XYZ file of N, CA, C and O in Angstrom:
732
model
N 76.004 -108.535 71.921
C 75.783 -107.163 71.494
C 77.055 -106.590 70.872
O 76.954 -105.669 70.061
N 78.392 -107.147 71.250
C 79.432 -106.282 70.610
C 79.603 -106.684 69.511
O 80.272 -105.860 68.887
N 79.220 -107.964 68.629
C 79.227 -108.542 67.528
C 78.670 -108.332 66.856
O 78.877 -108.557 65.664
N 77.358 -107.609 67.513
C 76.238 -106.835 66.165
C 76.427 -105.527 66.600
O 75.438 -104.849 66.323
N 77.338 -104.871 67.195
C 77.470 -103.636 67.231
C 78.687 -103.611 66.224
O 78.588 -102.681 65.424
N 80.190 -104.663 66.004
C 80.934 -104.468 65.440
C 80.612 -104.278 64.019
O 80.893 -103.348 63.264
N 79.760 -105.701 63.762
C 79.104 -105.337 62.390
C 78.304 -104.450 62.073
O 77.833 -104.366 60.939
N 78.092 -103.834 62.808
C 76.927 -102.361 62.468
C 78.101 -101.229 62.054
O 78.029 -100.534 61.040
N 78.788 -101.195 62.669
C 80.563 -100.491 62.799
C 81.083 -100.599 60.847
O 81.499 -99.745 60.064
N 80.801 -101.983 60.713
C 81.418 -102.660 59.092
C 80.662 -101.795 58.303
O 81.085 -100.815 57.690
N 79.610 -102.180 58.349
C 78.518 -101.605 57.578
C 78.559 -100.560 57.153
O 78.707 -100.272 55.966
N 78.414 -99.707 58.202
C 78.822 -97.969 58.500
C 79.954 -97.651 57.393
O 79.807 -96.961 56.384
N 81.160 -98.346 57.841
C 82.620 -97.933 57.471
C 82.425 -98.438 55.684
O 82.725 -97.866 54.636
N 81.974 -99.369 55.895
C 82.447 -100.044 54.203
C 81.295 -100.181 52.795
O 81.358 -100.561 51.626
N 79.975 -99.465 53.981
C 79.187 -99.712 52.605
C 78.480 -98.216 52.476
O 78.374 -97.558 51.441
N 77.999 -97.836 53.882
C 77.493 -96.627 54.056
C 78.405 -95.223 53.327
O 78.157 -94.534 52.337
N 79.355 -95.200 54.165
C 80.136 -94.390 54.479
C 80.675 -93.978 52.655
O 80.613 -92.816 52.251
N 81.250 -95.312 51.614
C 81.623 -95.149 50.571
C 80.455 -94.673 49.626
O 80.763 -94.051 48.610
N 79.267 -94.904 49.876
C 78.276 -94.349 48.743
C 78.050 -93.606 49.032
O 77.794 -92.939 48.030
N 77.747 -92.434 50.760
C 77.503 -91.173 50.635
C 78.663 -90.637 49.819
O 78.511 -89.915 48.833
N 79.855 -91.047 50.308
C 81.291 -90.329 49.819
C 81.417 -90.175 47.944
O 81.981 -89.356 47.218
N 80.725 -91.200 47.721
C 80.534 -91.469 45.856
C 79.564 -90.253 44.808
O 79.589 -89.631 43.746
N 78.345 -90.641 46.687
C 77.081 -89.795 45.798
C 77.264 -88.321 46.228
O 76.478 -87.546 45.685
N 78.173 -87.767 47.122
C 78.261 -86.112 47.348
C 79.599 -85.756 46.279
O 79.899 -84.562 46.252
N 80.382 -86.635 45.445
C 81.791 -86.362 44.814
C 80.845 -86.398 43.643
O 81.071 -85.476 42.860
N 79.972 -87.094 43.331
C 79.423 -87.016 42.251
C 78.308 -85.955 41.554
O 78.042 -85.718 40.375
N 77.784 -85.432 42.817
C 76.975 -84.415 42.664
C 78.073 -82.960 42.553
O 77.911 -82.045 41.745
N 78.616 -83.003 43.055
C 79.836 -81.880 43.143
C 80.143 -81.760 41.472
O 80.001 -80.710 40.844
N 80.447 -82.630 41.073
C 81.187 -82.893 39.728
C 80.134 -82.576 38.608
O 80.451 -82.051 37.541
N 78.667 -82.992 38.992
C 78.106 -82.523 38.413
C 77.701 -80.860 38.568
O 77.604 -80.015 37.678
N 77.584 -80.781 39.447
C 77.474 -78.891 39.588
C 78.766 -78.335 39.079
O 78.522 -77.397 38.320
N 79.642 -78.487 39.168
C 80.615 -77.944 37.912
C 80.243 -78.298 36.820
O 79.616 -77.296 36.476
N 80.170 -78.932 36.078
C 79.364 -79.338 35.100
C 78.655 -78.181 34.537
O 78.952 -77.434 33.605
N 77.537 -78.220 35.417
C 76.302 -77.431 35.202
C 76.743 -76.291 35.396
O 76.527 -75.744 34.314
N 77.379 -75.311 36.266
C 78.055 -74.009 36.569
C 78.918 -73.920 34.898
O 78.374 -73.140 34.116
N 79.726 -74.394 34.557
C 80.174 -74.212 33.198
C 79.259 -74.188 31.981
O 79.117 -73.276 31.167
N 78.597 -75.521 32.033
C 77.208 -74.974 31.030
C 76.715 -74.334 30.714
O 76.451 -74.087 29.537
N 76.328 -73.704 31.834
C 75.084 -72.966 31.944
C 75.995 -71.269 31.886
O 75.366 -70.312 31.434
N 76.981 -71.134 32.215
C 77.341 -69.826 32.335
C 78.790 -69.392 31.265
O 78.944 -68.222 30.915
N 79.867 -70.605 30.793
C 80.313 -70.460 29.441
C 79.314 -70.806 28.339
O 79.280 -69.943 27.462
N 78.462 -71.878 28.144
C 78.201 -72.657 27.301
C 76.752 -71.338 26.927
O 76.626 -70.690 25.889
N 75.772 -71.295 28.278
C 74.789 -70.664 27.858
C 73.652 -71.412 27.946
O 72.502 -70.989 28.060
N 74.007 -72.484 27.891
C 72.420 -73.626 27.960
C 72.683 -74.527 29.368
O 73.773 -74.635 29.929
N 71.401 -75.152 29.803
C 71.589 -75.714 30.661
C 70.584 -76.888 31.164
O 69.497 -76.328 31.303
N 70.485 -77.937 31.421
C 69.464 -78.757 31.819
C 68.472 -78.941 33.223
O 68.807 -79.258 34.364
N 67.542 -78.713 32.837
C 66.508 -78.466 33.866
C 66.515 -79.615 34.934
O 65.853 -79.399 35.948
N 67.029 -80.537 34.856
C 67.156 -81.859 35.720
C 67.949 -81.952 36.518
O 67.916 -82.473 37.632
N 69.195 -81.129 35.647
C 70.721 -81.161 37.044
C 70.527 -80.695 37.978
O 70.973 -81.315 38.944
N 69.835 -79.478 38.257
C 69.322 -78.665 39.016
C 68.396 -79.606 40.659
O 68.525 -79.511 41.879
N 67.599 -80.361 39.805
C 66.865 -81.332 40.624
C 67.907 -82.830 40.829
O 67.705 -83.692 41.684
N 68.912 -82.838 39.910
C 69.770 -83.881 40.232
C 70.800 -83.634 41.356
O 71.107 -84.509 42.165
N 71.271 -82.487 41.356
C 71.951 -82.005 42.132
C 71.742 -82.201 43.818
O 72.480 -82.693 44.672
N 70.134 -81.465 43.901
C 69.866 -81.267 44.800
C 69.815 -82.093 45.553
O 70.523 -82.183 46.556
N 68.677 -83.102 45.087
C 68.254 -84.202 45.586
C 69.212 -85.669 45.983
O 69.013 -86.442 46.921
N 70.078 -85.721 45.136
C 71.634 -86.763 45.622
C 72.232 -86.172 46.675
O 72.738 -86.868 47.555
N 72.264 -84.394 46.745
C 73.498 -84.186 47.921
C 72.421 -84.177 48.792
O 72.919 -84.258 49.915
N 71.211 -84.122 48.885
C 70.767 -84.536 50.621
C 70.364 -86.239 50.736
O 69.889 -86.673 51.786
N 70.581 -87.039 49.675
C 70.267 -88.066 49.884
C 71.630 -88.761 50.663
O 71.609 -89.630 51.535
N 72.722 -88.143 50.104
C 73.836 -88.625 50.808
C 73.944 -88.219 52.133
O 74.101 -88.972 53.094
N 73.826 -86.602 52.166
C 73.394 -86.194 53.445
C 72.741 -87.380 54.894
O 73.151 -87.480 56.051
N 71.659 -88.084 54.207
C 70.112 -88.222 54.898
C 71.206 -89.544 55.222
O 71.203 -89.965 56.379
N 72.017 -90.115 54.349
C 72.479 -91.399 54.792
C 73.825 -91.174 55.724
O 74.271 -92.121 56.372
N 74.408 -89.957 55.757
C 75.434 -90.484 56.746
C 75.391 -89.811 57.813
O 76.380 -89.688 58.536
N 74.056 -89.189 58.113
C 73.289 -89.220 59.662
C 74.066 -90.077 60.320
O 75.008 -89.644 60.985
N 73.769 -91.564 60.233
C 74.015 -92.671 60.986
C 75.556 -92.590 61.815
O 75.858 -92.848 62.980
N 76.553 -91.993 60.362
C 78.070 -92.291 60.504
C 78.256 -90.959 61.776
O 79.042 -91.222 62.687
N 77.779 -90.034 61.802
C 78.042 -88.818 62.070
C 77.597 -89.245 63.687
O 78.442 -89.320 64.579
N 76.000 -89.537 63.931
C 75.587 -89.976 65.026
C 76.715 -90.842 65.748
O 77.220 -90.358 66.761
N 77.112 -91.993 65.332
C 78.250 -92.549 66.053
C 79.619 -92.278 66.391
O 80.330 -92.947 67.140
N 79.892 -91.333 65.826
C 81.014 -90.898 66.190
C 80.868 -89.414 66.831
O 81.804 -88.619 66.747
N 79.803 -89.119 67.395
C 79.520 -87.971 67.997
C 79.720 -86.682 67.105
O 79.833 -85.591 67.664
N 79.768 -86.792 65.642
C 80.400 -85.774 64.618
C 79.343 -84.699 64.386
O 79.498 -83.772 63.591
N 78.122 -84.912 65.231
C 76.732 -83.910 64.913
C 76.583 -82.811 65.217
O 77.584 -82.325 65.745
N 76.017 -82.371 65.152
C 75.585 -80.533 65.687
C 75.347 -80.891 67.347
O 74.423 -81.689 67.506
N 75.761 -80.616 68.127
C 75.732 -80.933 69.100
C 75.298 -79.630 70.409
O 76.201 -78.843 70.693
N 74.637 -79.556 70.760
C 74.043 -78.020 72.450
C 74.372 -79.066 73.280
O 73.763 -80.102 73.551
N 75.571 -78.573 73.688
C 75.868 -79.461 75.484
C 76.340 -78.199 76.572
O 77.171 -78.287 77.476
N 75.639 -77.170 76.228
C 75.944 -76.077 77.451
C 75.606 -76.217 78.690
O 76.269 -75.703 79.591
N 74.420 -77.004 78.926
C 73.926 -77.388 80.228
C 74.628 -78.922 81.080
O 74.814 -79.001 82.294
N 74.923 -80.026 80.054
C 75.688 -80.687 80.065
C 77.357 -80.667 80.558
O 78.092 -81.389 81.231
N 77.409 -80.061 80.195
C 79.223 -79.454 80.249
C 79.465 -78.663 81.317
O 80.573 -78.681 81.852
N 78.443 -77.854 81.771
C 78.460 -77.445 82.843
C 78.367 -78.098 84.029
O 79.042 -77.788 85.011
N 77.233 -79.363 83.993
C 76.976 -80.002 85.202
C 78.100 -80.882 85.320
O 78.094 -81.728 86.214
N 79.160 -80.776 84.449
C 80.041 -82.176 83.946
C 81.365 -81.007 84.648
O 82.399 -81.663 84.522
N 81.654 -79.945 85.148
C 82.522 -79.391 85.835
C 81.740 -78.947 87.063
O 82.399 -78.148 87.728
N 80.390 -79.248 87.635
C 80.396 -79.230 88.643
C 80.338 -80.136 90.085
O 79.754 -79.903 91.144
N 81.274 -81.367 89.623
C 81.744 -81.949 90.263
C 80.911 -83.665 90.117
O 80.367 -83.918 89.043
N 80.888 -84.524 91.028
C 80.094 -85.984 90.560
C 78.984 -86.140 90.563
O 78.463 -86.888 89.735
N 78.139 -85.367 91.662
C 76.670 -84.983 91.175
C 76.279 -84.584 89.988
O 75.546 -85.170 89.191
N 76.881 -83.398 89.887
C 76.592 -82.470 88.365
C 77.183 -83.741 87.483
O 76.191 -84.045 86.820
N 78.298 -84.708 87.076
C 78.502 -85.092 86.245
C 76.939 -86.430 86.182
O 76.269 -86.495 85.151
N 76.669 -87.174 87.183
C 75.663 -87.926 87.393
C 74.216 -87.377 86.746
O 73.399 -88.098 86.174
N 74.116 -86.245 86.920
C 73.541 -85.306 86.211
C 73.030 -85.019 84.591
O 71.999 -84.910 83.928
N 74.274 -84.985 84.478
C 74.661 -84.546 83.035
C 74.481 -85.890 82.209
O 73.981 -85.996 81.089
N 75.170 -87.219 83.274
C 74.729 -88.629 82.382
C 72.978 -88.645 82.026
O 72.296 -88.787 81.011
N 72.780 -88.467 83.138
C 70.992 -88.707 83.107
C 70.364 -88.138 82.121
O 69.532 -88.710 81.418
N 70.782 -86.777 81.985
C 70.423 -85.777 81.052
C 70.539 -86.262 79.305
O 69.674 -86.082 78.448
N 71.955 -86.946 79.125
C 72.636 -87.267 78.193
C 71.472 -88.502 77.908
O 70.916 -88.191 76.855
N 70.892 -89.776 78.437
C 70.809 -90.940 78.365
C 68.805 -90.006 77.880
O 68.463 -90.162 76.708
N 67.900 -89.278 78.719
C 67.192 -89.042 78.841
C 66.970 -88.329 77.020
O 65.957 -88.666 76.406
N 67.732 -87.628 76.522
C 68.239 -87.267 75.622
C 68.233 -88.388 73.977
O 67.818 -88.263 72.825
N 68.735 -89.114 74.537
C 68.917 -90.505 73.393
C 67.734 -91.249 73.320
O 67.212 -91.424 72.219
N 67.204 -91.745 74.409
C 65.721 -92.124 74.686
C 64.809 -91.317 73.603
O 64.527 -91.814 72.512
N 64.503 -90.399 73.893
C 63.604 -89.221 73.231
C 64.318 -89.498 71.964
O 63.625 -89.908 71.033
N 65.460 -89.358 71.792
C 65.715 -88.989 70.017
C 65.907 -90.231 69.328
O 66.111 -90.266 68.114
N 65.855 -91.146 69.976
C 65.248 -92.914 69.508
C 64.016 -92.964 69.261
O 63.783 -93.238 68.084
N 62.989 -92.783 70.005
C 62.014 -92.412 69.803
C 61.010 -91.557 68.744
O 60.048 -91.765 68.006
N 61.699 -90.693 69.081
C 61.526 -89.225 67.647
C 61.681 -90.011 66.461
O 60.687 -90.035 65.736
N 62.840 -90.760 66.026
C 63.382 -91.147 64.662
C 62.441 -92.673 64.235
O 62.196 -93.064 63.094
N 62.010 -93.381 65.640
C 61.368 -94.683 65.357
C 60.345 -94.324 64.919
O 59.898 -94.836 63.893
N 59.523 -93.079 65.763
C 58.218 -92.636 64.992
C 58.342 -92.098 63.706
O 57.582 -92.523 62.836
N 59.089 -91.321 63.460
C 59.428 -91.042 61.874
C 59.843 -91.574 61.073
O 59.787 -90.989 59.992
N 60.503 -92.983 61.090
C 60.577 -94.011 60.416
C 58.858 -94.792 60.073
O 58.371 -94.974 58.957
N 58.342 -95.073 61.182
C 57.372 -96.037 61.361
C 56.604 -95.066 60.006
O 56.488 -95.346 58.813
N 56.232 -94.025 60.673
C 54.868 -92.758 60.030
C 55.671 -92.752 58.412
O 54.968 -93.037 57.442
N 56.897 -92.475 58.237
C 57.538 -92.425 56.978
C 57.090 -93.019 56.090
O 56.499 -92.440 55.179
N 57.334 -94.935 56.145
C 56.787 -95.815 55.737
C 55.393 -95.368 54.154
O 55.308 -95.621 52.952
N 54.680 -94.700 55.075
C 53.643 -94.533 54.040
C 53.557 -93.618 53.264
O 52.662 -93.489 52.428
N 54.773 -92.636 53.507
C 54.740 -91.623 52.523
C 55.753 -92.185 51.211
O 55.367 -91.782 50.113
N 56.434 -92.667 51.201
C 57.255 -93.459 50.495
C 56.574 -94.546 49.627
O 57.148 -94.844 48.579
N 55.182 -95.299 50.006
C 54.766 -96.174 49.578
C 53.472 -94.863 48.478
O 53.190 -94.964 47.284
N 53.139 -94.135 49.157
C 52.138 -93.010 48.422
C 53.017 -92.717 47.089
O 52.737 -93.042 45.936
N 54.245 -91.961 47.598
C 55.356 -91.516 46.826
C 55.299 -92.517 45.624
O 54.507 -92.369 44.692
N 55.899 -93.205 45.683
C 56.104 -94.737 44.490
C 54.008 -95.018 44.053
O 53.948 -95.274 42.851
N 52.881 -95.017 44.545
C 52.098 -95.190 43.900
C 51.476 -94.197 43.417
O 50.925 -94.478 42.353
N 51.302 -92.911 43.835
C 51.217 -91.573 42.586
C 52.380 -91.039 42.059
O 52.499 -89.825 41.896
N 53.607 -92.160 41.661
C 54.076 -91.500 41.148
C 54.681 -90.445 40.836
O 55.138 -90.131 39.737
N 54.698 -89.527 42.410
C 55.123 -88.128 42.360
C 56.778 -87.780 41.755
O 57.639 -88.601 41.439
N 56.853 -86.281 41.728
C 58.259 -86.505 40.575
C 58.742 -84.997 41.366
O 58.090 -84.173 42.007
N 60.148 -85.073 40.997
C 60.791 -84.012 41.124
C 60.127 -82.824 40.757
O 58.965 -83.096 40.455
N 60.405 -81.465 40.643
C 60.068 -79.678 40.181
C 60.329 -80.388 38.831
O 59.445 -80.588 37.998
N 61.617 -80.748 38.693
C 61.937 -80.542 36.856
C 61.297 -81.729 36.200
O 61.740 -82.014 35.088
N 60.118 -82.641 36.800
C 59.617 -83.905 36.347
C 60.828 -84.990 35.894
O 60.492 -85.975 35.238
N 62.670 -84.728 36.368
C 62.850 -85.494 35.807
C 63.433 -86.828 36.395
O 64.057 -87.778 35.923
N 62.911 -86.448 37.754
C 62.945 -87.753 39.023
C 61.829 -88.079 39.509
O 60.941 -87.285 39.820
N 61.792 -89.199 39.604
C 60.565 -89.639 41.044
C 61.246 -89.845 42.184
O 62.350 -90.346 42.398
N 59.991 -89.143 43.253
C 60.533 -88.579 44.350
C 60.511 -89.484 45.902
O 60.610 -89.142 47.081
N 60.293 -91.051 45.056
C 60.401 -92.168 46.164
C 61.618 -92.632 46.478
O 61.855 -93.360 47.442
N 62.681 -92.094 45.417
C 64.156 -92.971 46.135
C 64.871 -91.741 47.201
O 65.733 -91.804 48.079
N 64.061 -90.651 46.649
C 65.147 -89.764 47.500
C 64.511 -89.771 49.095
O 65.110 -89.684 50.167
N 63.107 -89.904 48.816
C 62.200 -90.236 50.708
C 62.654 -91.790 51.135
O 62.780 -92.170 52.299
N 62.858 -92.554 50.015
C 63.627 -93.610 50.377
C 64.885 -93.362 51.616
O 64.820 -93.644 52.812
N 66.145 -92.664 50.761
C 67.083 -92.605 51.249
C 67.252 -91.764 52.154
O 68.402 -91.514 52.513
N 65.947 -90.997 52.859
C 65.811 -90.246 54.271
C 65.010 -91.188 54.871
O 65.568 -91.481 55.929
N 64.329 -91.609 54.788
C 63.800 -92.799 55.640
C 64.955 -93.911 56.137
O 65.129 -94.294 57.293
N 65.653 -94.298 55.005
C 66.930 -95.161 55.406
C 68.109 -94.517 56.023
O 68.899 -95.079 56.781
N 68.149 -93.465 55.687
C 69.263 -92.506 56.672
C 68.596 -92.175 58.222
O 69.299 -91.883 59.190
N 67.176 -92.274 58.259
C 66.834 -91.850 59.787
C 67.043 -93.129 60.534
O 67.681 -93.171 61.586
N 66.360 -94.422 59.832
C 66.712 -95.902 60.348
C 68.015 -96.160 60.676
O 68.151 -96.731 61.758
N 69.123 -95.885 60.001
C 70.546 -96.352 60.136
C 70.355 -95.343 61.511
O 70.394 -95.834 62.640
N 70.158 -93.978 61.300
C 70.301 -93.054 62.575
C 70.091 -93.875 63.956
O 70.928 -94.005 64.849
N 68.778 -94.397 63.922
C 68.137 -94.578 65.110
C 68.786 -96.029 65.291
O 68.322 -96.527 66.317
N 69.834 -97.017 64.561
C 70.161 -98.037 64.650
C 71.036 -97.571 65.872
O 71.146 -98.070 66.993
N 71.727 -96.267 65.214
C 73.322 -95.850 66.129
C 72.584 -95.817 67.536
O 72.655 -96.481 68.570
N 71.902 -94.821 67.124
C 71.190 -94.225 68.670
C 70.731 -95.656 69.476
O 70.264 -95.240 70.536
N 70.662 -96.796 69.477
C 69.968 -97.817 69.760
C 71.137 -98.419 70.669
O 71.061 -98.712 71.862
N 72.328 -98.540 69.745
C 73.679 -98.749 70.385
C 74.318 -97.713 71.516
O 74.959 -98.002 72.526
N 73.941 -96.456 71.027
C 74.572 -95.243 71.633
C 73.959 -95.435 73.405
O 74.565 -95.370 74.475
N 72.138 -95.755 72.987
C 71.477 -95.987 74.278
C 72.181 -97.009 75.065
O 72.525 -96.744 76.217
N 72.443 -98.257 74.492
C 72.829 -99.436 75.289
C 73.976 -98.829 75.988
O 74.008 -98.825 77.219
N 74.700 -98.435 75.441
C 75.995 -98.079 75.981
C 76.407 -97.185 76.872
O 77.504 -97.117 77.426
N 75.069 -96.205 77.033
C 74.978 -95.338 78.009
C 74.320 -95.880 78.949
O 74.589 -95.377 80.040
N 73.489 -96.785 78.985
C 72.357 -97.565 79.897
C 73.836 -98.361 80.870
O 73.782 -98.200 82.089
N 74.746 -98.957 80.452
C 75.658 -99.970 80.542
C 76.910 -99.471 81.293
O 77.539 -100.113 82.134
N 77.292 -97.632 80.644
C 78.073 -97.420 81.363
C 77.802 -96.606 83.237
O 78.539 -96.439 84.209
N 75.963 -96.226 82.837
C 75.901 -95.841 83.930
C 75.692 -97.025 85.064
O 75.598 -96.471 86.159
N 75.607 -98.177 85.163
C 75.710 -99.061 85.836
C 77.308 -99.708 85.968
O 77.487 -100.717 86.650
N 78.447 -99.031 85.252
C 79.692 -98.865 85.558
C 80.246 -99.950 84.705
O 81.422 -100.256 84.901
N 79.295 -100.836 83.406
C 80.486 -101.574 82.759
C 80.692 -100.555 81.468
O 79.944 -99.600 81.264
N 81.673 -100.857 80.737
C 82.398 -100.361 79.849
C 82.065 -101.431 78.661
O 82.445 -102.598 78.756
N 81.241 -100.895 77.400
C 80.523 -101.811 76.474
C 80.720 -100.777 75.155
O 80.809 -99.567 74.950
N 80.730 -101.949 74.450
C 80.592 -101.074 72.588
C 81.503 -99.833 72.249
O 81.373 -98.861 71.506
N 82.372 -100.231 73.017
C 83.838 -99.241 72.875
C 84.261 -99.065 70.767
O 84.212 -99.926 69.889
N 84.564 -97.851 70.710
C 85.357 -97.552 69.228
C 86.465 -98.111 69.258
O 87.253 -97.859 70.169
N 86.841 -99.225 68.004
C 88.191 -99.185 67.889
C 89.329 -97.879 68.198
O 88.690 -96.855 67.955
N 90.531 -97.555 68.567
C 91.028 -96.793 68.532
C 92.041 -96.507 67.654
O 92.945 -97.296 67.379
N 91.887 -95.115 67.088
C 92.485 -94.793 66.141
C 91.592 -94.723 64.600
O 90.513 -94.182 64.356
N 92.427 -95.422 63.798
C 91.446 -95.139 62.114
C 89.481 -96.407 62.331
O 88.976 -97.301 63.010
N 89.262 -95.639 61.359
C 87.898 -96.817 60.727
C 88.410 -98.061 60.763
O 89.629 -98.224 60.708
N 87.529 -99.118 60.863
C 87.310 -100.265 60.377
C 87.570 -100.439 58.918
O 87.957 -101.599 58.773
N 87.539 -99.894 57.910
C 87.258 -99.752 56.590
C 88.901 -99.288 55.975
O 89.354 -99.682 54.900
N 89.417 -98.628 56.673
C 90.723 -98.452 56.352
C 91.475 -99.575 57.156
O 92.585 -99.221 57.553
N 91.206 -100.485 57.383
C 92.324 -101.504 57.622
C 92.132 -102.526 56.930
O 92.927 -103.465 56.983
């Protein structure tokens, strides 16, 4: 497991991680673009608008995964945090809570992957298209379907590791310090 967790780690760092980083610098660049166009220039293209949009949540949808593993998410641990200062019960507590938590949101994302599946395959056979007609709207359900999968990959690891430490071994530890990808 730590060998396909490390390489899940690679993945993340060196393939994931650089194309959200490509496709949100690139959409940026284009909305300046379009902000100058459209407001020195006067004219403007009906597509950027839908180009824009649709790349910065596709990058979005993909680094779910990166964010999930490194705990970088929107996170409600008020009830958690609490039971986690009220001593080893409350922290025993708070694990259960935590693990009970990942379960469910493994779950949540496997079913929305699984159910996804066919909207993506609909998507690509009618052909459906962006507002400005000047995308089809299967790569971008693509790349939320593949951003919830990478998600629920983490969460899969995140589970093991909580399953592992509450039985007291210590598994699928972060390198410490920088990424994988910067060394």
């Amino acid at each position: 497991m730590e060998k396909a967790y490390a390489a899940w780690r690679t993945f993340q760092d060196r393939v994931v991680a650089p194309i959200t980083g490509a496709l949100l610098l690139g959409c940026t660049l284009l909305a300046i673009v379009e902000i100058f166009r459209r407001y020195i220039l006067g004219f403007s293209y009906e597509w950027q608008q839908d180009a824009v949009t649709f790349f910065i949540l596709s990058g979005v949808y993909l680094y779910f995964s990166v964010a999930q593993r490194h705990d970088e998410h929107l996170n409600v641990a008020l009830l958690t945090e609490t039971l986690v200062n009220m001593g080893p019960g409350g922290r025993r507590a708070a694990d259960v809570i935590k693990l009970v938590a990942l379960v469910f949101s493994f779950l949540f994302l496997a079913a929305v992957v699984w159910w996804g599946i066919p909207e993506v395959e609909d998507s690509w056979k009618y052909e459906s298209r962006t507002e400005s007609l000047g995308f089809p709207m299967w790569p971008f359900l693509l790349a939320l379907l593949a951003g919830f999968f990478f998600m629920a990959v983490s969460l899969f690891f995140q589970l093991y590791r909580e399953i592992q430490r509450l039985r007291g071994c210590s598994v699928l530890e972060e390198p410490a310090g920088k990424s994988e990808a910067t060394h």
